[in-house]
Short mmCIF file of N, CA, C and O in Angstrom, two decimals:
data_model
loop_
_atom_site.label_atom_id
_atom_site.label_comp_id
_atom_site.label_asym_id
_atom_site.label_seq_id
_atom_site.Cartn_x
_atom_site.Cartn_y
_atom_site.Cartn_z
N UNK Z 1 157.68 156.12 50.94
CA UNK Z 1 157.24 154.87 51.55
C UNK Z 1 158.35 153.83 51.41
O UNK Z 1 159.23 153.84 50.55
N UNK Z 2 158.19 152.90 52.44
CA UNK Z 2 159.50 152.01 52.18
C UNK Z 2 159.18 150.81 51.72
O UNK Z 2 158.06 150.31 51.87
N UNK Z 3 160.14 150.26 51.12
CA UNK Z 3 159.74 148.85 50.27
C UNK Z 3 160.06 147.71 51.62
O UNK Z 3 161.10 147.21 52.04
N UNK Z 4 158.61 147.60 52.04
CA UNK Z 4 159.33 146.35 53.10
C UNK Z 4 159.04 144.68 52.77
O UNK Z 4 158.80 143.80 53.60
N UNK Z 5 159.12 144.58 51.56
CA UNK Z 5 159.79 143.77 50.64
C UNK Z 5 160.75 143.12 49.90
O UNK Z 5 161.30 143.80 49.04
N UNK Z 6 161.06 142.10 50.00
CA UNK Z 6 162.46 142.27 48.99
C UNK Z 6 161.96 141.82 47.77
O UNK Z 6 161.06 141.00 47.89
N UNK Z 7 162.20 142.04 46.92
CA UNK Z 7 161.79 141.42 45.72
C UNK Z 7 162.72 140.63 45.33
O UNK Z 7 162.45 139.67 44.61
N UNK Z 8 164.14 140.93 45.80
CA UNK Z 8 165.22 139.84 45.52
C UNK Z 8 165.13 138.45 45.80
O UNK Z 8 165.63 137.46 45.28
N UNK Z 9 164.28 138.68 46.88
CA UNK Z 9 164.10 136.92 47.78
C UNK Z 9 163.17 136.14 46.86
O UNK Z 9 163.43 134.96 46.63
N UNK Z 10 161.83 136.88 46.16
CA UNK Z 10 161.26 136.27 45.15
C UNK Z 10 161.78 135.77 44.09
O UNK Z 10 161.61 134.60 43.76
N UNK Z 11 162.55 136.70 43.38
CA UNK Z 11 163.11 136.29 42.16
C UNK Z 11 164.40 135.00 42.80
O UNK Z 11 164.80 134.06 42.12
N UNK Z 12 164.76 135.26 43.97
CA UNK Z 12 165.71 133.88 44.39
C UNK Z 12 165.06 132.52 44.57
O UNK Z 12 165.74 131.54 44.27
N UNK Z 13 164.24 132.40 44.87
CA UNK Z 13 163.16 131.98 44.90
C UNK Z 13 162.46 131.10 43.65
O UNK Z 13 162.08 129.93 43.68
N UNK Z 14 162.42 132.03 42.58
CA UNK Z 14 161.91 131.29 41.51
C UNK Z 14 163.01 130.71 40.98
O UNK Z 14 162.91 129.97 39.99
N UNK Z 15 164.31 131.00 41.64
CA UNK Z 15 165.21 130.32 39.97
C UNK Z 15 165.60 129.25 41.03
O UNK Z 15 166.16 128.28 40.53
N UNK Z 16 165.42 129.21 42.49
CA UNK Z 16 165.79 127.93 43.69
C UNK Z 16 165.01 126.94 43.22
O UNK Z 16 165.58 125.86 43.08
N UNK Z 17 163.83 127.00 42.93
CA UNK Z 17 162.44 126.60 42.66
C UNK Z 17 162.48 125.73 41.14
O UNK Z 17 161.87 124.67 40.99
N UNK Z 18 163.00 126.14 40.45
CA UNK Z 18 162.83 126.30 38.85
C UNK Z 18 161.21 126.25 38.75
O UNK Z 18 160.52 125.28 38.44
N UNK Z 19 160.76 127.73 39.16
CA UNK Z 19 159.43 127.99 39.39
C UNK Z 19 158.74 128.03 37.96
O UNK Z 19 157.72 127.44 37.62
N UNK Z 20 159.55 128.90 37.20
CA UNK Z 20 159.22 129.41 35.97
C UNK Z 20 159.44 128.14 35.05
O UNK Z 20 158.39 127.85 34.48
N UNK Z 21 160.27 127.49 34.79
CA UNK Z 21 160.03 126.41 33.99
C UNK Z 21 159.18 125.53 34.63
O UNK Z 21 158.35 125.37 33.74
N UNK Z 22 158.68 124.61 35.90
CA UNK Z 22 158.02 124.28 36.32
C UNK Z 22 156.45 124.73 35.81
O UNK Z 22 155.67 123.90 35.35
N UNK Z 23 156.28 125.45 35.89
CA UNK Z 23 154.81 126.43 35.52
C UNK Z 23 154.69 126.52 33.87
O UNK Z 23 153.60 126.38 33.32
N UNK Z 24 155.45 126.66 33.43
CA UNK Z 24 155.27 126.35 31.75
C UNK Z 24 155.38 124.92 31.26
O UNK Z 24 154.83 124.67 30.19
N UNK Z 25 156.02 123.94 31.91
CA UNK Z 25 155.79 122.63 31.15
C UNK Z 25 154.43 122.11 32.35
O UNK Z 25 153.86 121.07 32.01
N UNK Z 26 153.98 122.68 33.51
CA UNK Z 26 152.72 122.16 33.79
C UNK Z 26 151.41 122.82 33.01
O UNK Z 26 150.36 122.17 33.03
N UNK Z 27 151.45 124.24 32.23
CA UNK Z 27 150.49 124.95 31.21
C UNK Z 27 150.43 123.50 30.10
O UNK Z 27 149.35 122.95 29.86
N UNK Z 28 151.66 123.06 29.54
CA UNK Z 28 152.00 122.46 28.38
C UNK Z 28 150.92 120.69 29.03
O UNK Z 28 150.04 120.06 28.45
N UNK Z 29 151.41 120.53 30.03
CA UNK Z 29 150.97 118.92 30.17
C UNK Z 29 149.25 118.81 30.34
O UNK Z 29 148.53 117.94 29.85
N UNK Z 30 148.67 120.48 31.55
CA UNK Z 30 147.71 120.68 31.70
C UNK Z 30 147.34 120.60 29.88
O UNK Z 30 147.19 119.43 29.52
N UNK Z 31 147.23 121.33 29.09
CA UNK Z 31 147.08 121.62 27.57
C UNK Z 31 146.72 120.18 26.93
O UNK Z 31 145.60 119.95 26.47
N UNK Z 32 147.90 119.10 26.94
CA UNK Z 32 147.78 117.97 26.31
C UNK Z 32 146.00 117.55 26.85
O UNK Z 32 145.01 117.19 26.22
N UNK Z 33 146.29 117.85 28.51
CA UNK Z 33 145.28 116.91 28.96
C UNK Z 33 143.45 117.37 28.44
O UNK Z 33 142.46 116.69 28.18
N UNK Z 34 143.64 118.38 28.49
CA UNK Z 34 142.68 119.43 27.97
C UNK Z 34 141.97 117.99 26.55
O UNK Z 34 141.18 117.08 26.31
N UNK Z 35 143.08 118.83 26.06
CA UNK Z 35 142.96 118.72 24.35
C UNK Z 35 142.17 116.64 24.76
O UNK Z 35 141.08 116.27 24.33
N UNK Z 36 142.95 115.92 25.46
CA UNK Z 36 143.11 114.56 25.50
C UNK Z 36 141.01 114.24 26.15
O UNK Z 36 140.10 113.63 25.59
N UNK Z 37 141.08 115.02 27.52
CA UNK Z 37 140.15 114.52 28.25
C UNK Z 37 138.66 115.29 27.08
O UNK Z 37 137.61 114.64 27.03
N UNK Z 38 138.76 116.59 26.30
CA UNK Z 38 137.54 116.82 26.19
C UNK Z 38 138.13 117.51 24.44
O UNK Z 38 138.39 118.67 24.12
N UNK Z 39 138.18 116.49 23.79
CA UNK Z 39 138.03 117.24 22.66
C UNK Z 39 137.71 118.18 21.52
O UNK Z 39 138.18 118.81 20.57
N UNK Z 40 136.44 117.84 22.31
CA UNK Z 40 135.17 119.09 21.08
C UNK Z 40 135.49 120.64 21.87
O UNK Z 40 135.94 121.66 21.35
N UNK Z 41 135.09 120.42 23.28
CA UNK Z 41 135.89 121.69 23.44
C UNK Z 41 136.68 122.49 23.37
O UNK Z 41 136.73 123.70 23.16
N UNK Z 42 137.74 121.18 23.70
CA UNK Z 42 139.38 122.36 23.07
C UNK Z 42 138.98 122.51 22.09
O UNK Z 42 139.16 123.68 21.76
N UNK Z 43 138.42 121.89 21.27
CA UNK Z 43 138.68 122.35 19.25
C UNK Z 43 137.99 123.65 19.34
O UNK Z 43 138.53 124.59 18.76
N UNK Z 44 136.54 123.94 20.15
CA UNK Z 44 136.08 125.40 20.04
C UNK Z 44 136.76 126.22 20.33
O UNK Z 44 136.73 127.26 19.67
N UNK Z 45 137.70 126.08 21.53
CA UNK Z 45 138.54 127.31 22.33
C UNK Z 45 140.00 126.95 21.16
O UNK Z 45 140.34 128.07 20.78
N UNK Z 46 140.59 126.29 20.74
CA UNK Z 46 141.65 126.43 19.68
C UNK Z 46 140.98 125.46 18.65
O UNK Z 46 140.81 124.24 18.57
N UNK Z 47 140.64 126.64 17.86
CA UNK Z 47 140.32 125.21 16.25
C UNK Z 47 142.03 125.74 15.30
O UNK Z 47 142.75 126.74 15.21
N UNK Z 48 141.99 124.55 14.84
CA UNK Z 48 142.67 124.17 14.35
C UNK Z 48 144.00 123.77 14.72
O UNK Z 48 144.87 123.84 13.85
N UNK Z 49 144.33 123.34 15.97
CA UNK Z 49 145.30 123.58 16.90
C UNK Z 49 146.53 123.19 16.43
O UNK Z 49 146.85 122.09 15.99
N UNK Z 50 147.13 124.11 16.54
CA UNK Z 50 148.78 124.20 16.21
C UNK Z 50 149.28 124.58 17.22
O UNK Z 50 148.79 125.63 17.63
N UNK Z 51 150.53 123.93 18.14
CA UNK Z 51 151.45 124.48 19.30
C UNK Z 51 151.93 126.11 19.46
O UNK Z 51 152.03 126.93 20.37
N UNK Z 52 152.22 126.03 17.75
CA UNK Z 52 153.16 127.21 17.45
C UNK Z 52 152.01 128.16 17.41
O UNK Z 52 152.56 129.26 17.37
N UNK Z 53 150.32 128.39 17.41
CA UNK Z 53 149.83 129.76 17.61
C UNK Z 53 149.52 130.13 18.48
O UNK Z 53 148.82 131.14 18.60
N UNK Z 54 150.15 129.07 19.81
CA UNK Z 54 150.36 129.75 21.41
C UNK Z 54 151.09 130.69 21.56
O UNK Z 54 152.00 130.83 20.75
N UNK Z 55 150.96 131.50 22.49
CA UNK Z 55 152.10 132.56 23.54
C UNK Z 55 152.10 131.81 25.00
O UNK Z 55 151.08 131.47 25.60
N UNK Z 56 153.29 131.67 25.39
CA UNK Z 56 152.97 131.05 26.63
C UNK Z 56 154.52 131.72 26.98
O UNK Z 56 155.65 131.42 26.61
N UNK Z 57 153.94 132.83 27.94
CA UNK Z 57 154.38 133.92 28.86
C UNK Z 57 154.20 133.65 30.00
O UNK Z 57 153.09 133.17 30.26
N UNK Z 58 155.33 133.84 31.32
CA UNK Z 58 154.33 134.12 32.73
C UNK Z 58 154.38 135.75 32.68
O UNK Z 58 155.31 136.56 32.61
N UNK Z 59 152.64 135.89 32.77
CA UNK Z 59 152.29 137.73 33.19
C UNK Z 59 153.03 138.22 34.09
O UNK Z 59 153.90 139.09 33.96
N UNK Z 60 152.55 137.41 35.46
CA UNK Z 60 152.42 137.76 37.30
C UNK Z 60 153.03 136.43 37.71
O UNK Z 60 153.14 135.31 37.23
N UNK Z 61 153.40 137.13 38.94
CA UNK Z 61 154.04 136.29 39.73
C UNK Z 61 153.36 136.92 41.44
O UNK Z 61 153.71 137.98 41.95
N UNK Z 62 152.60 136.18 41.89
CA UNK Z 62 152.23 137.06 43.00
C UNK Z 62 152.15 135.91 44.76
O UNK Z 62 151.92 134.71 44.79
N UNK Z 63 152.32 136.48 45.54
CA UNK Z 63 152.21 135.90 46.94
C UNK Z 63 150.86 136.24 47.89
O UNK Z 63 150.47 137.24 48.48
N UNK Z 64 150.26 134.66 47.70
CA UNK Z 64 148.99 135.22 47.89
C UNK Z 64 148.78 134.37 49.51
O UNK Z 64 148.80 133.19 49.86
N UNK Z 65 148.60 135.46 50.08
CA UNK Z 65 148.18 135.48 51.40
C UNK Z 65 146.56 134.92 51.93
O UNK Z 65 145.72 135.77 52.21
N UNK Z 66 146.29 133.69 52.03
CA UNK Z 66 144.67 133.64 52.19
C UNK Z 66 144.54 133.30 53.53
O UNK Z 66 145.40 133.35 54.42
N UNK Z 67 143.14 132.89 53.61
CA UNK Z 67 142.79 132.36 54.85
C UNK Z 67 142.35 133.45 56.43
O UNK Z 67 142.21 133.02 57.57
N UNK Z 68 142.25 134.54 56.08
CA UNK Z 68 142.64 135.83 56.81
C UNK Z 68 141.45 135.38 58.18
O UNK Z 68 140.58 134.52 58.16
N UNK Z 69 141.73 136.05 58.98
CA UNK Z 69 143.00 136.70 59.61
C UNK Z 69 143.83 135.90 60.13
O UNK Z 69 144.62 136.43 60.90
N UNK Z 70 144.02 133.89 59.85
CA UNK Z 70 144.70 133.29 60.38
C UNK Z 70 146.08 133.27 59.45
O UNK Z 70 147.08 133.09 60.15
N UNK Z 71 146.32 133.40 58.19
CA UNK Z 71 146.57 133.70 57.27
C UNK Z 71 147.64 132.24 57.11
O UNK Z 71 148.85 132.33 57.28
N UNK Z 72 147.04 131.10 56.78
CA UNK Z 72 147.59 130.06 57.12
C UNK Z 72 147.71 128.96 55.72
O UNK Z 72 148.15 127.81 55.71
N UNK Z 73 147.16 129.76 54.61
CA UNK Z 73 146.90 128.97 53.29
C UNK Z 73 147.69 129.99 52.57
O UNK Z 73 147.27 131.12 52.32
N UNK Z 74 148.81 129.54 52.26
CA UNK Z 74 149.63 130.79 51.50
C UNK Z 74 150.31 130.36 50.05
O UNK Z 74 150.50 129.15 49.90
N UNK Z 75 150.60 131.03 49.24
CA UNK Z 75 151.44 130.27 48.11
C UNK Z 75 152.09 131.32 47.28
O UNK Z 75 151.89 132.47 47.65
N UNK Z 76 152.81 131.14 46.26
CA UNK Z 76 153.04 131.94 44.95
C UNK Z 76 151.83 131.71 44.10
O UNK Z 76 151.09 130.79 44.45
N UNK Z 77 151.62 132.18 43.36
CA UNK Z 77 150.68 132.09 42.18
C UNK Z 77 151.36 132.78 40.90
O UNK Z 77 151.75 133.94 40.82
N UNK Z 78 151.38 132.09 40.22
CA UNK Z 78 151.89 132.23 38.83
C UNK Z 78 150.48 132.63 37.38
O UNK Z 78 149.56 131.94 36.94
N UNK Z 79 150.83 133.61 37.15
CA UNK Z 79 149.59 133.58 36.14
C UNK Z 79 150.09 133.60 34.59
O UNK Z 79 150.47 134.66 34.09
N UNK Z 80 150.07 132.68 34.04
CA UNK Z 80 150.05 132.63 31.94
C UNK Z 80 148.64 132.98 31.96
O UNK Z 80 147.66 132.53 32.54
N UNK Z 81 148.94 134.33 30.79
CA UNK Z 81 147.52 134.59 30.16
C UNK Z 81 147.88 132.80 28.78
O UNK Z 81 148.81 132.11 28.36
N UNK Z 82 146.39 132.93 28.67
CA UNK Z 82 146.60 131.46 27.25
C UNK Z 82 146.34 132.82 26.01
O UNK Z 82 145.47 133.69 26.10
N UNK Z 83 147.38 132.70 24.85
CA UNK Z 83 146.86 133.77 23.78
C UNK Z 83 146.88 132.45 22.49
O UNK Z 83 147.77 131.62 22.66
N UNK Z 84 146.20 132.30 21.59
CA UNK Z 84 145.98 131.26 20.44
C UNK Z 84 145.25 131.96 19.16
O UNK Z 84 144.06 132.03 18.86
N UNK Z 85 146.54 132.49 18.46
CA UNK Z 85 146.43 133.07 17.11
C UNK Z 85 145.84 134.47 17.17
O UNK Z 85 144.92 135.03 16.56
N UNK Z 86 146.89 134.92 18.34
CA UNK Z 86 146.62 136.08 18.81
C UNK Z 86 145.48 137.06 19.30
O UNK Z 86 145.23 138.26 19.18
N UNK Z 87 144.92 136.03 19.87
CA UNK Z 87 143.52 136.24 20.68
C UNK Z 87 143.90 135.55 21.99
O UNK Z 87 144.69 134.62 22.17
N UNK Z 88 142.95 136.39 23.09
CA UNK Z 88 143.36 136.11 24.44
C UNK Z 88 142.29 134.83 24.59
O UNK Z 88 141.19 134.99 24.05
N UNK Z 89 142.40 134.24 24.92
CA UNK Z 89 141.70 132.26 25.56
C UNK Z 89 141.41 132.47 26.71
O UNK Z 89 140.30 132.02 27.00
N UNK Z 90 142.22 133.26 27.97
CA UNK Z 90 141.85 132.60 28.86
C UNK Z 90 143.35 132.73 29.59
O UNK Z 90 144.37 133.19 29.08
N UNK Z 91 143.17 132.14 31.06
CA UNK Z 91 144.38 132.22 31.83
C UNK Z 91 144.92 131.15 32.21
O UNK Z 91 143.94 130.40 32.13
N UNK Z 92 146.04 130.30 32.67
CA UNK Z 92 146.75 129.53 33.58
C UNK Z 92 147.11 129.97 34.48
O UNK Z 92 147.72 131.04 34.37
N UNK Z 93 146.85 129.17 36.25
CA UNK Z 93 146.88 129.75 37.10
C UNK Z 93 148.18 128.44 37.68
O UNK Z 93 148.22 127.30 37.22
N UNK Z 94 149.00 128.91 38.62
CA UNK Z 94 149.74 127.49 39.53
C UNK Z 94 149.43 127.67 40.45
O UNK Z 94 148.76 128.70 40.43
N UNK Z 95 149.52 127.17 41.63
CA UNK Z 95 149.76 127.56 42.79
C UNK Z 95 150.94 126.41 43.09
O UNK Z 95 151.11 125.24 42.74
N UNK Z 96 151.89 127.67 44.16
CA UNK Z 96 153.05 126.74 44.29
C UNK Z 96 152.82 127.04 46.11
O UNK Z 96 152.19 127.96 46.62
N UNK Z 97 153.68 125.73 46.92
CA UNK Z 97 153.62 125.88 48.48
C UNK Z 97 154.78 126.30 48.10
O UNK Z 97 155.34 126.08 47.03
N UNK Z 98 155.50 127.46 49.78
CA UNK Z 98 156.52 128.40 49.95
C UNK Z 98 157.99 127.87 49.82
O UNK Z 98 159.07 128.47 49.81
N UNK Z 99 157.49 125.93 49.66
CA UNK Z 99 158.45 124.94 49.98
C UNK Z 99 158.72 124.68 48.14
O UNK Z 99 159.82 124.39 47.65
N UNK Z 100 157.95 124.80 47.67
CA UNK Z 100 158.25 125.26 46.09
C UNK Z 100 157.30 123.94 45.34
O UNK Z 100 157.62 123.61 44.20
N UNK Z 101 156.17 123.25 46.00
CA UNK Z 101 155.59 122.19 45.51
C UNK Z 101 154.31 122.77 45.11
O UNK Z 101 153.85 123.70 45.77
N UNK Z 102 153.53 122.16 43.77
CA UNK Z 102 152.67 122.23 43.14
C UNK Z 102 151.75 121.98 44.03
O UNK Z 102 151.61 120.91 44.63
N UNK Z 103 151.12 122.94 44.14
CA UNK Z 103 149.68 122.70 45.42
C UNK Z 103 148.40 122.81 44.34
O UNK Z 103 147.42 122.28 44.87
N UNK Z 104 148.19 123.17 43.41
CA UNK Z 104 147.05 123.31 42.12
C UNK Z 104 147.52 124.00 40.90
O UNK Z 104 148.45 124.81 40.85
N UNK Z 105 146.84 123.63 40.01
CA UNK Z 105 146.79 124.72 38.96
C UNK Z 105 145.23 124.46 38.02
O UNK Z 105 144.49 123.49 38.17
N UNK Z 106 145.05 125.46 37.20
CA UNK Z 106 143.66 125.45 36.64
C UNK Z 106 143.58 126.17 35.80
O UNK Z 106 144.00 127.32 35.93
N UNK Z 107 142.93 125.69 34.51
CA UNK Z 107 142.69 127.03 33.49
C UNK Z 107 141.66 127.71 33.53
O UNK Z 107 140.71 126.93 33.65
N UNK Z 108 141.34 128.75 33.49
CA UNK Z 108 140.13 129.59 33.11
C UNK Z 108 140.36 130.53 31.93
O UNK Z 108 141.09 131.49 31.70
N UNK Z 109 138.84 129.41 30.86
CA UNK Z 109 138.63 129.91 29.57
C UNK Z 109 137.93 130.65 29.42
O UNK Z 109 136.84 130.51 29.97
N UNK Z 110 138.17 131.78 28.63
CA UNK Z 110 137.18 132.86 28.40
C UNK Z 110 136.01 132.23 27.55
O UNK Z 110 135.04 132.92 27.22
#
């Protein structure tokens, strides 16, 4: 089967972009706001919160095609799993436009 893909253009892409740092200091600001807007919660989903018993990885990097069959809502999507004292939390999602701008992002806590 043929790769009718480049994967080169992606990875050009993210470093044109500064996709990948982009997406980790928006996990980090999303995080503050977390912690800021709803306290008691974050403290259930991280008690005792320390920076340092995060992992903050990007998993995936994927091109997500929606809107079908006009296919007219498109983006990258970036996925951080959230891990906190080596337990999985939950995910960070971005969505970036093809133009390389923050179109959403959102956590989902386990």
């Amino acid at each position: 089967m043929n790769n009718h893909f480049d994967i080169n253009f992606i990875k050009y892409w993210m470093n044109e972009t500064e996709a990948e740092k982009r997406a980790i200091e928006c996990f980090w600001k999303n995080l503050f706001l977390y912690n800021k807007e709803d306290p008691e919660e974050f403290e259930r989903n991280f008690p005792e919160y320390n920076p340092s018993f995060l992992e903050v990885n990007i998993q995936t990097v994927s091109i997500v095609f929606e809107n079908y069959p006009d296919l007219d809502y498109n983006h990258v999507l970036i996925s951080i799993p959230i891990r906190y004292q080596e337990k999985s939390k939950g995910i960070y999602k971005i969505l970036f436009t093809f133009d390389g701008k923050v179109e959403d992002d959102y956590f989902i806590i386990d």
